[in-house]
Amino acid sequence: MKMTIYDVAREAGVSIAAVSQVINGKGKISEQRRQEIVQVMERLNYQPSVIASALTGKKTFTLGLLVPDISNPFFAEIARAVEDQSHHLGYSLFICSTDNKKERAERYLSLMQQKRVDGMIIGTGIANKSTLASLMKGRAPVVVIAREAKLAAKTVIIDDYCGGGLAASHLLEQNHVQVGLLSENEEVSSSRERIRGFVSKWNEAGLNIGADRIRICGDELVQDGKSQAGELLRGPNPPTALFCCNDLLAIGALKAAKELGLRIPEDVSIIGFDNTILAELTDPPLTTVAQPTKQMGQLAVDSLIEMLESGEKNDERIVLQPELVIRQSTAIKR
Amino acid sequence: MKMTIYDVAREAGVSIAAVSQVINGKGKISEQRRQEIVQVMERLNYQPSVIASALTGKKTFTLGLLVPDISNPFFAEIARAVEDQSHHLGYSLFICSTDNKKERAERYLSLMQQKRVDGMIIGTGIANKSTLASLMKGRAPVVVIAREAKLAAKTVIIDDYCGGGLAASHLLEQNHVQVGLLSENEEVSSSRERIRGFVSKWNEAGLNIGADRIRICGDELVQDGKSQAGELLRGPNPPTALFCCNDLLAIGALKAAKELGLRIPEDVSIIGFDNTILAELTDPPLTTVAQPTKQMGQLAVDSLIEMLESGEKNDERIVLQPELVIRQSTAIKR
DNA sequence: TTGAAAGCGTTACCAG
DNA sequence: CTGGTAACGCTTTCAA
């Protein structure tokens, strides 16, 4: 049933070498022979085996994408952008959700290497440097997306520090003084940067943020965001504004506030990050810092393909600018 | 740099066959030899090439998933469930978004075959029967998820017809008489079934739904949902309730209603389908019909693996029950 | 038990 | 131009 290059060659009365040449458009064959062979291939519905081709050292035309969670809308959007550009350029995509777990990430990475992906895009923290280091020594080029790489590596990212600052400025303009910050797990560098950027801007204004005001949330983003926000809001000297490192956390905060009978933004302002589709749907719509996901995904793939085609590793960082999207979850402090 | 089975064999002073045996845990080797070989493999950080193994007729341990759009939260959730179960069972996953486009679907399908996936899960309409038919004649087993297959094929699905009925009953109980329905593109069988179920329940109650009350939306779900709902709501005899075939469409409807200054649910009730994460975030939270995505994804993978391990094709349909989740976007007609 | 050798489907090099 | 043939890395008989 399954046709091979031999079947085609036999049917066309030529050698497999000839067939191989027309498949790859290489070498010299008379136009007539080529035509004939093409015809036979179509007639037999022949499809070259990527597997066999890969075994001889050719590419697999497969890329890998590692994200924390594909069901998180932000990463789903990134994934879609990456997928589109990959397929556009002729590559298939393995998608893996790591839940930010070191073991999962390493397992997936090793799997991808065994399956000989041509390159990978990493959008998730990788626990230790040595993993990334050995990864980069491998044959497959790597680009890091939406995260700070721990080593010099090609990176497509937004200026998270600046994004945090954007949020801080917005809240500052609205006269907030008491704020609470919701961060992701410490491994998540983008989250750390956002917090750093926020705090630094806040300090510039001569204001302080107590360490107890910065809450680290676990992987159950909505859930943990809700409980941490709840603690902050119920505690002494409750914040009048909450900066959340992503929209999911912000949604948790929203829930906590509502549950406490607080009005948003009248009683407490909430600001998210990512500008996922969720942000425009919440009640009230969420003020958030936007990342250009489409563009990031596309750039990541382009860079990756360029690296693997040129064979040169490239450590350049592409830093895009975040943008504040003001909706109705933030207001002047009363 | 890259270790092969030969390197291991040489280093361990045995034949490659011996190494192969310990890799696959087959054949008989003295425990001592096995230990030695394992040690060498670890020392050399040897990783068997899935590619080479596949070439000899073994599995690729790769599955393919086709969905309309991975950035649609419903499919992102399905994908996550499928991914988890796949990886749990040792398989990697290609994920492809087809946008419900025939050409894209066929291109992806062909790619997957060239890459010799062990099986595929189809969650998107495939334009013509012949494609599906030839697909199913291939070596790789297929299971259809969240969609009616056009041919006898293993299917994991909810009872969409019944789901439509659930929505209708809910609206009927609330005394609605004038309704509007928002459907997806005609190719989408689940959507058709939901509409059929809704209409039939409606008719049972002695009520009618004019053909002009059923609007087909394009692929820009939110966008198109909004414009179609807008037309309905602005038209003569506007509906007091809208049934939307998925949450995204419902969100569009929500937007249209708000833009027209209508209150929800006081002026118009809106009911969605899928119960994605979006549904609990909208303002007001969306009443919707839930699908058990986690379970569906898991069942699909389990069935697929079972088929490919047993080598038997299986046409069984697994039909799960949808469930009405009542939130605040629907209310008794005033 | 262990090892030699024949594939698996392609590519690429090297003679005709 | 064209065809034969040795890799590629692994699995699987089949002898020894």
XYZ file of C-alpha atoms (C1' of nucleotides) in Angstrom:
700
model
C 0.000 0.000 0.000
C 2.646 2.440 1.077
C 4.631 3.586 -1.920
C 8.372 3.931 -1.758
C 10.918 5.488 -3.987
C 11.579 2.018 -5.349
C 8.009 1.603 -6.494
C 8.206 4.858 -8.347
C 11.545 4.011 -9.900
C 10.384 0.613 -11.056
C 7.139 1.960 -12.425
C 8.936 4.721 -14.264
C 11.670 2.437 -15.435
C 14.435 4.506 -13.920
C 16.767 4.264 -10.971
C 15.875 5.450 -7.508
C 18.618 8.018 -7.822
C 16.739 9.646 -10.639
C 13.581 9.766 -8.573
C 15.435 11.194 -5.628
C 16.734 13.925 -7.866
C 13.354 15.037 -9.014
C 12.053 14.976 -5.457
C 14.805 17.282 -4.352
C 15.073 19.261 -7.514
C 18.771 18.632 -7.585
C 21.171 17.138 -10.040
C 20.615 17.027 -13.733
C 17.814 15.197 -15.403
C 16.330 15.692 -18.778
C 13.123 17.585 -18.607
C 11.334 14.718 -20.254
C 12.414 12.137 -17.723
C 11.518 14.485 -14.918
C 8.024 14.919 -16.284
C 7.548 11.211 -16.574
C 8.696 10.626 -13.051
C 6.478 13.343 -11.681
C 3.553 11.727 -13.410
C 4.308 8.351 -11.949
C 4.662 9.845 -8.491
C 1.258 11.393 -8.785
C -0.323 8.343 -10.208
C 1.036 6.219 -7.399
C 0.195 8.913 -4.890
C 3.729 8.676 -3.686
C 4.727 10.595 -0.572
C 8.371 10.695 0.372
C 9.103 9.484 3.865
C 10.325 12.311 6.015
C 11.617 9.700 8.408
C 13.934 8.027 5.962
C 15.072 11.352 4.679
C 15.849 12.522 8.177
C 17.898 9.436 8.795
C 20.293 10.438 6.085
C 20.993 13.633 7.884
C 18.395 15.877 6.336
C 16.044 17.995 8.338
C 12.898 16.662 9.923
C 11.001 19.872 9.228
C 9.701 19.744 12.723
C 9.936 22.379 15.406
C 9.194 22.149 19.089
C 7.414 24.674 21.262
C 7.550 24.558 25.033
C 5.071 26.656 26.978
C 3.830 26.477 30.541
C 0.261 25.761 29.579
C -1.383 25.748 26.205
C -4.777 26.301 27.778
C -3.625 29.609 29.169
C -4.958 32.028 26.544
C -1.753 33.989 26.386
C 0.244 30.951 25.397
C -2.505 29.683 23.178
C -2.196 32.907 21.244
C 1.560 32.623 21.107
C 1.222 29.029 19.990
C -1.159 29.951 17.244
C 1.222 32.563 15.933
C 4.134 30.161 16.098
C 2.138 27.433 14.441
C 1.009 29.638 11.599
C 4.452 30.863 10.782
C 5.963 27.408 11.135
C 3.498 25.794 8.818
C 3.821 28.688 6.480
C 7.501 27.902 6.224
C 6.909 24.172 5.908
C 7.491 22.974 9.432
C 5.283 20.997 11.784
C 5.093 21.835 15.441
C 5.291 19.786 18.592
C 3.596 21.657 21.392
C 4.349 20.828 25.004
C 2.899 22.224 28.203
C 5.341 22.065 31.063
C 3.306 23.586 33.883
C 6.610 25.245 34.708
C 7.761 21.926 36.074
C 11.404 21.189 35.682
C 10.917 17.468 35.190
C 8.295 17.943 32.525
C 10.437 20.425 30.678
C 13.438 18.162 30.708
C 11.477 15.164 29.644
C 9.981 17.044 26.717
C 13.292 18.477 25.731
C 14.868 15.090 25.668
C 11.981 13.684 23.684
C 12.305 16.400 21.119
C 15.959 15.693 20.723
C 15.289 12.038 20.234
C 12.781 12.944 17.590
C 15.333 15.235 16.063
C 13.389 18.463 15.865
C 15.201 20.990 13.750
C 14.841 23.692 16.347
C 12.949 24.674 19.419
C 11.182 27.643 20.853
C 11.185 27.843 24.591
C 8.489 29.834 26.316
C 8.821 28.310 29.718
C 11.341 28.584 32.490
C 13.925 25.861 32.458
C 15.053 25.181 35.915
C 18.786 25.018 35.640
C 21.292 26.691 33.483
C 23.063 23.507 32.660
C 19.995 22.147 30.923
C 19.779 25.175 28.731
C 23.494 25.147 28.193
C 23.604 21.578 27.013
C 20.520 22.240 24.983
C 22.240 25.007 23.150
C 25.238 22.895 22.472
C 22.999 20.469 20.674
C 22.479 20.529 16.969
C 19.086 22.198 17.153
C 19.023 25.951 17.501
C 16.958 27.442 20.270
C 15.055 30.646 20.634
C 13.553 31.769 23.868
C 10.245 33.536 23.702
C 8.432 35.672 26.238
C 10.987 34.863 28.863
C 14.429 35.932 29.893
C 16.963 33.281 28.996
C 19.381 32.412 31.710
C 22.164 32.262 29.197
C 23.022 34.132 26.075
C 20.473 32.873 23.619
C 18.374 34.218 20.852
C 15.431 35.798 22.598
C 12.183 37.386 21.538
C 10.711 39.213 24.417
C 9.018 42.361 25.517
C 10.581 44.766 27.896
C 8.935 43.361 30.989
C 10.698 45.750 33.283
C 9.297 48.625 31.334
C 5.881 46.929 31.282
C 5.877 46.825 35.063
C 6.810 50.496 35.025
C 3.909 51.280 32.717
C 1.507 49.753 35.189
C 3.092 51.589 38.097
C 2.927 54.932 36.342
C -0.704 54.406 35.550
C -1.524 53.677 39.158
C 0.652 56.511 40.375
C -1.204 58.937 38.152
C -4.340 57.791 39.849
C -2.952 58.642 43.235
C -2.718 55.151 44.577
C -0.302 54.698 47.420
C -1.087 51.352 48.945
C -0.604 48.643 46.359
C -0.396 44.900 46.335
C 1.492 42.892 43.730
C 0.666 39.411 42.546
C 3.591 37.592 40.999
C 3.957 34.189 39.454
C 6.242 31.568 40.816
C 9.780 32.806 41.293
C 11.125 30.775 38.436
C 9.228 32.891 35.991
C 11.676 35.556 34.967
C 9.203 37.705 33.106
C 7.154 37.958 36.255
C 10.166 38.946 38.299
C 11.058 41.650 35.819
C 7.587 43.058 35.812
C 7.659 43.284 39.565
C 11.105 44.855 39.518
C 10.002 47.410 36.990
C 6.907 48.212 38.970
C 8.703 48.541 42.272
C 11.434 50.656 40.857
C 9.005 53.097 39.304
C 7.107 53.170 42.557
C 10.241 53.939 44.498
C 11.143 56.689 42.107
C 7.965 58.369 43.204
C 9.236 58.211 46.750
C 6.824 55.445 47.713
C 7.607 52.137 49.316
C 6.265 48.628 48.905
C 6.612 46.303 51.851
C 7.828 42.815 51.101
C 4.576 41.430 52.488
C 2.761 43.297 49.737
C 4.331 41.188 47.051
C 2.660 37.817 46.838
C 4.000 34.853 44.963
C 1.304 32.682 43.478
C 1.492 29.043 42.502
C 0.601 27.413 39.229
C -3.128 27.505 39.768
C -3.157 31.027 38.534
C -6.791 32.036 38.931
C -7.159 30.133 42.160
C -3.961 31.334 43.777
C -4.422 34.857 42.526
C -7.761 34.884 44.238
C -6.505 33.659 47.564
C -3.454 35.884 47.650
C -5.461 38.928 46.637
C -7.995 37.985 49.266
C -5.365 37.964 51.970
C -4.053 41.319 50.901
C -7.492 42.846 50.722
C -8.570 41.462 54.057
C -5.352 42.377 55.823
C -4.493 45.553 57.656
C -4.080 48.612 55.531
C -5.542 47.009 52.436
C -4.208 48.106 49.061
C -6.330 50.326 46.874
C -4.728 48.893 43.780
C -3.457 45.502 42.718
C -0.902 44.861 39.993
C -1.055 41.316 38.691
C 1.653 39.771 36.558
C -0.809 38.270 34.151
C -4.474 38.389 33.282
C -5.284 35.082 34.917
C -3.950 36.305 38.217
C -5.914 39.505 37.730
C -9.050 37.504 37.216
C -8.385 35.777 40.504
C -7.973 39.170 42.115
C -11.208 40.321 40.545
C -12.994 37.374 42.072
C -11.496 37.948 45.484
C -12.481 41.584 45.460
C -16.013 40.818 44.406
C -16.338 38.170 47.025
C -15.380 40.721 49.639
C -18.049 43.027 48.346
C -15.525 45.483 46.976
C -16.404 47.439 43.881
C -13.983 47.666 41.028
C -12.569 50.143 40.295
C -14.240 52.318 42.940
C -12.884 50.450 45.929
C -9.913 48.768 44.377
C -8.177 49.119 41.042
C -6.857 46.022 39.349
C -4.394 45.862 36.529
C -3.326 42.765 34.636
C -0.703 41.836 32.086
C -0.779 40.201 28.626
C -3.997 41.608 27.226
C -5.384 38.216 26.392
C -8.852 37.820 25.026
C -9.929 37.464 28.627
C -9.120 41.048 29.469
C -11.873 42.526 27.409
C -14.431 40.125 28.765
C -14.094 40.519 32.480
C -16.450 42.589 34.505
C -15.315 45.288 34.473
C -13.027 45.005 31.451
C -9.467 44.757 32.603
C -6.823 47.410 32.295
C -3.734 45.479 31.303
C -0.317 45.655 29.707
C -0.360 44.213 26.203
C 2.219 42.004 24.530
C 2.275 41.719 20.741
C 1.799 37.952 20.675
C 1.301 37.627 16.935
C 4.470 39.457 16.210
C 6.454 37.653 18.856
C 5.489 34.237 17.583
C 6.312 35.165 14.072
C 9.650 36.689 14.931
C 10.588 33.682 17.002
C 9.961 31.312 14.132
C 11.687 33.519 11.611
C 14.754 33.780 13.792
C 14.795 30.082 14.427
C 14.533 29.137 10.792
C 17.163 31.637 9.889
C 19.514 30.127 12.419
C 18.954 26.610 11.306
C 19.283 27.437 7.672
C 22.372 29.490 8.064
C 23.795 27.126 10.632
C 24.938 30.066 12.712
C 23.925 30.444 16.298
C 22.743 33.892 17.130
C 22.413 35.445 20.557
C 20.642 38.590 19.631
C 17.799 39.777 21.802
C 14.768 41.159 20.105
C 12.974 43.366 22.584
C 9.519 44.605 21.743
C 7.641 47.256 23.612
C 4.640 46.508 25.813
C 1.698 48.832 25.742
C -0.762 49.887 28.393
C -4.362 49.176 27.514
C -6.653 51.142 29.739
C -10.082 49.683 30.319
C -12.347 49.989 33.300
C -10.734 48.127 36.142
C -8.609 51.036 37.257
C -9.641 54.480 38.469
C -8.448 57.399 40.494
C -8.134 56.572 44.142
C -10.858 58.068 46.232
C 29.034 14.215 19.462
C 25.817 12.363 18.819
C 26.036 8.853 20.242
C 24.771 5.882 18.316
C 24.128 2.343 19.203
C 27.496 1.521 17.703
C 29.304 3.797 20.074
C 27.650 2.121 22.990
C 28.372 -1.338 21.666
C 32.008 -0.582 21.039
C 32.451 1.070 24.391
C 30.813 -1.827 26.162
C 32.621 -4.375 24.097
C 29.474 -6.053 22.840
C 27.513 -6.171 19.614
C 24.873 -3.641 18.689
C 22.298 -6.396 18.918
C 23.014 -6.740 22.589
C 22.545 -3.044 23.103
C 19.335 -3.088 21.141
C 18.068 -5.791 23.410
C 18.618 -3.884 26.554
C 17.017 -0.796 25.031
C 13.908 -2.731 24.207
C 13.988 -5.036 27.172
C 13.665 -7.992 24.882
C 15.629 -11.100 24.266
C 17.858 -12.748 26.803
C 20.914 -11.134 28.187
C 22.755 -11.946 31.316
C 21.919 -9.535 34.030
C 25.527 -8.586 34.306
C 25.952 -7.652 30.670
C 22.750 -5.663 30.818
C 24.002 -3.693 33.779
C 27.243 -2.940 32.034
C 25.500 -1.786 28.935
C 23.102 0.393 30.869
C 26.052 2.011 32.559
C 27.765 2.728 29.299
C 24.586 4.185 27.859
C 24.340 6.537 30.767
C 27.955 7.453 30.708
C 27.769 8.256 27.037
C 24.428 9.956 27.517
C 23.116 7.839 24.717
C 19.629 8.516 23.402
C 18.169 6.095 20.910
C 17.075 7.690 17.671
C 13.329 7.495 17.317
C 13.821 8.237 13.654
C 15.962 5.230 12.934
C 13.726 3.065 15.015
C 10.666 4.228 13.147
C 12.321 3.432 9.879
C 12.511 -0.201 10.810
C 8.775 -0.290 11.143
C 8.404 0.621 14.757
C 6.145 3.343 15.995
C 7.077 6.989 15.957
C 5.336 7.628 19.249
C 3.820 10.689 17.746
C 0.177 11.627 17.494
C -1.481 14.376 15.522
C -4.288 16.651 16.625
C -6.301 18.738 14.197
C -8.469 21.509 15.587
C -10.008 24.578 14.009
C -8.070 27.001 16.147
C -5.813 26.384 19.074
C -6.326 29.924 20.321
C -10.032 29.260 20.754
C -10.210 28.421 24.461
C -12.440 25.444 23.929
C -9.928 23.780 21.679
C -7.047 24.917 23.800
C -8.642 23.027 26.652
C -9.215 19.981 24.516
C -5.646 20.201 23.296
C -4.320 20.382 26.800
C -6.241 17.302 27.790
C -5.090 15.445 24.711
C -1.530 16.524 25.245
C -1.473 15.453 28.854
C -2.805 12.043 28.163
C -0.580 11.574 25.140
C 2.553 12.462 26.972
C 1.443 10.412 29.875
C 1.342 7.448 27.570
C 4.655 8.330 25.964
C 3.550 10.075 22.804
C 4.371 13.510 21.445
C 1.740 15.606 19.810
C 1.594 17.616 16.609
C -1.044 20.276 16.913
C -2.540 21.883 13.836
C -5.086 24.658 13.485
C -7.106 24.382 10.321
C -9.391 27.394 10.594
C -11.939 24.963 9.250
C -10.275 25.330 5.873
C -10.324 22.310 3.689
C -6.951 22.994 2.116
C -5.255 23.497 5.432
C -6.747 20.317 6.812
C -5.634 18.282 3.848
C -2.181 19.721 3.848
C -1.745 18.929 7.520
C -3.129 15.471 7.128
C -0.737 14.707 4.354
C 2.154 16.112 6.342
C 1.301 13.933 9.287
C 1.265 10.890 7.121
C 4.631 11.736 5.699
C 5.919 12.087 9.200
C 4.334 8.782 10.058
C 2.275 9.731 13.081
C 0.974 6.663 14.837
C -2.527 8.013 14.973
C -4.569 11.153 14.713
C -7.324 12.920 16.507
C -9.541 15.038 14.350
C -11.454 17.860 15.936
C -12.174 19.793 12.812
C -14.502 19.340 9.899
C -12.900 17.682 6.929
C -14.479 18.878 3.793
C -15.075 15.762 1.833
C -15.844 12.224 2.716
C -13.227 10.834 0.437
C -10.483 12.507 2.401
C -11.676 10.944 5.583
C -12.219 7.650 3.848
C -8.716 7.448 2.470
C -7.423 8.648 5.776
C -9.052 5.781 7.534
C -7.672 3.299 5.100
C -4.206 4.450 6.030
C -2.094 2.732 8.611
C -2.750 5.309 11.295
C -5.950 4.963 13.286
C -8.181 7.984 13.584
C -10.513 9.204 16.242
C -12.841 12.088 15.750
C -13.394 14.349 18.687
C -16.092 16.919 19.390
C -17.497 16.534 15.921
C -19.702 14.188 14.028
C -17.670 12.063 11.645
C -19.036 11.820 8.165
C -18.175 8.168 8.076
C -18.175 5.379 10.565
C -15.201 6.218 12.744
C -14.283 6.077 16.341
C -15.817 9.196 17.803
C -15.752 10.933 21.146
C -18.466 13.472 21.277
C -21.173 14.949 23.373
C -24.797 14.668 22.482
C -24.990 18.009 20.719
C -28.591 17.529 19.768
C -29.451 17.040 23.382
C -27.290 20.009 24.317
C -29.290 22.219 22.002
C -32.413 20.862 23.637
C -31.086 21.706 27.077
C -30.658 25.297 26.048
C -34.113 25.412 24.508
C -35.770 23.977 27.596
C -34.051 26.487 29.774
C -35.279 29.361 27.655
C -38.726 27.851 27.391
C -38.980 27.643 31.145
C -38.271 31.312 31.214
C -41.172 32.029 28.915
C -39.187 33.199 25.963
C -40.980 32.990 22.660
C -38.957 35.039 20.243
C -35.478 33.624 19.931
C -32.512 34.062 17.651
C -29.922 31.399 16.982
C -26.287 31.940 16.114
C -24.667 29.012 14.362
C -21.184 28.390 13.098
C -20.381 27.797 9.488
C -22.470 25.025 7.965
C -19.588 22.622 7.745
C -19.470 22.362 11.485
C -21.602 19.393 12.304
C -21.713 19.944 16.036
C -23.162 23.346 15.435
C -25.814 21.974 13.116
C -26.805 19.369 15.666
C -27.107 21.918 18.416
C -29.371 23.986 16.270
C -31.421 20.954 15.297
C -31.821 19.953 18.907
C -32.810 23.425 19.907
C -35.333 23.853 17.139
C -36.891 20.503 17.700
C -37.399 21.136 21.387
C -38.803 24.518 20.534
C -41.243 23.023 18.085
C -42.314 20.453 20.613
C -43.496 23.353 22.699
C -45.648 24.435 19.808
C -43.405 27.351 18.955
C -41.825 28.213 15.641
C -38.501 29.624 14.599
C -38.349 31.433 11.299
C -35.440 30.608 9.041
C -34.346 34.231 9.207
C -33.874 33.781 12.926
C -31.057 31.340 12.446
C -27.863 33.109 11.533
C -24.777 31.452 10.183
C -21.568 33.087 11.307
C -18.183 32.976 9.661
C -14.845 32.071 11.169
C -14.335 35.344 12.950
C -16.461 34.057 15.751
C -16.631 37.030 18.129
C -16.798 39.498 15.293
C -19.419 37.699 13.269
C -21.425 36.767 16.311
C -21.598 40.397 17.162
C -22.760 41.537 13.768
C -25.312 38.779 13.320
C -26.702 39.279 16.793
C -26.807 42.983 16.110
C -28.916 42.465 13.010
C -31.320 40.246 14.873
C -31.619 42.611 17.786
C -32.090 45.665 15.606
C -34.562 43.936 13.303
C -38.321 43.816 13.570
C -39.694 41.726 16.375
C -36.353 41.371 18.097
C -35.679 38.164 20.011
C -35.746 38.231 23.787
C -33.255 35.391 23.907
C -30.263 34.319 21.865
C -28.851 30.814 21.681
C -25.263 30.768 20.478
C -23.484 27.623 19.354
C -20.365 28.454 21.283
C -19.115 30.852 23.897
C -17.203 32.982 21.459
C -20.321 33.633 19.460
C -22.135 34.397 22.698
C -19.502 36.929 23.581
C -20.107 38.579 20.256
C -23.792 38.629 21.037
C -23.089 40.102 24.437
C -21.153 42.895 22.816
C -23.862 43.591 20.283
C -26.511 43.759 22.966
C -24.476 46.099 25.110
C -23.739 48.325 22.190
C -27.441 48.643 21.580
C -27.923 49.637 25.187
C -29.731 46.426 26.012
C -29.375 45.004 29.471
C -28.555 41.365 29.965
C -30.467 39.418 31.052
C -33.264 41.916 31.669
C -33.749 42.880 28.053
C -32.241 39.898 26.349
C -31.104 36.512 27.577
C -28.005 34.998 26.052
C -26.899 31.420 26.274
C -23.646 29.992 24.998
C -22.099 26.584 24.521
C -18.860 24.915 25.687
C -18.435 26.435 29.118
C -14.954 27.624 28.410
C -13.057 29.660 30.931
C -14.516 32.672 29.173
C -18.037 31.911 30.304
C -17.420 32.664 33.922
C -15.634 35.887 33.145
C -18.086 37.706 30.976
C -20.316 40.401 32.279
C -22.717 39.033 33.240
C -21.351 35.503 33.596
C -22.636 33.383 30.787
C -25.210 30.654 31.045
C -23.873 27.951 28.798
C -23.929 24.274 27.957
C -20.831 22.519 29.235
C -18.757 19.871 27.518
C -16.448 17.704 29.595
C -13.283 18.647 27.722
C -10.864 16.964 30.061
C -12.671 13.710 29.810
C -13.137 13.945 26.077
C -9.473 14.545 25.417
C -8.485 11.700 27.626
C -10.952 9.284 26.142
C -9.911 10.205 22.643
C -6.285 9.447 23.362
C -7.076 6.259 25.218
C -9.202 5.002 22.363
C -6.596 5.919 19.834
C -3.787 4.201 21.651
C -5.896 1.187 22.186
C -6.628 0.984 18.496
C -3.061 1.347 17.454
C -1.807 -1.122 19.966
C -4.395 -3.720 19.209
C -4.225 -3.008 15.514
C -8.004 -3.194 15.317
C -10.039 -0.386 13.906
C -12.990 0.508 16.010
C -16.056 2.475 15.005
C -17.647 2.851 18.359
C -19.130 6.192 19.281
C -18.586 7.421 22.777
C -21.297 9.911 23.536
C -20.976 12.008 26.635
C -23.714 14.130 28.120
C -23.623 17.918 28.031
C -24.725 19.831 31.051
C -26.467 23.143 31.450
C -24.557 25.636 33.557
C -26.818 28.429 34.649
C -25.155 31.727 35.348
C -26.500 35.214 35.005
C -26.994 35.890 31.349
C -30.428 34.351 31.198
C -33.589 35.290 33.039
C -37.324 35.038 32.874
C -38.766 37.036 30.048
C -40.439 40.199 31.175
C 23.379 -15.926 25.324
C 25.688 -13.497 21.687
C 26.957 -11.681 17.089
C 26.575 -11.130 11.930
C 23.883 -9.491 8.514
C 19.722 -8.143 6.084
C 16.574 -4.733 5.723
C 13.718 0.063 6.468
C 13.361 4.540 2.572
C 16.385 8.218 1.386
C 20.414 10.828 0.021
C 24.790 11.497 -2.098
C 28.860 10.225 -4.132
C 31.079 8.118 -7.940
C 31.574 5.767 -11.955
C 29.623 4.992 -16.523
C 22.737 12.913 -17.693
C 22.074 8.242 -15.413
C 22.471 4.236 -12.415
C 24.846 1.559 -8.740
C 25.890 1.635 -4.023
C 27.443 2.929 0.424
C 25.840 5.205 4.345
C 22.141 6.796 8.109
C 20.868 4.218 13.202
C 18.145 0.766 14.592
C 15.406 -3.892 14.780
C 15.214 -8.487 13.872
C 16.021 -12.943 12.252
C 19.275 -16.688 12.130
C 23.333 -19.092 13.209
C 26.906 -20.087 16.186
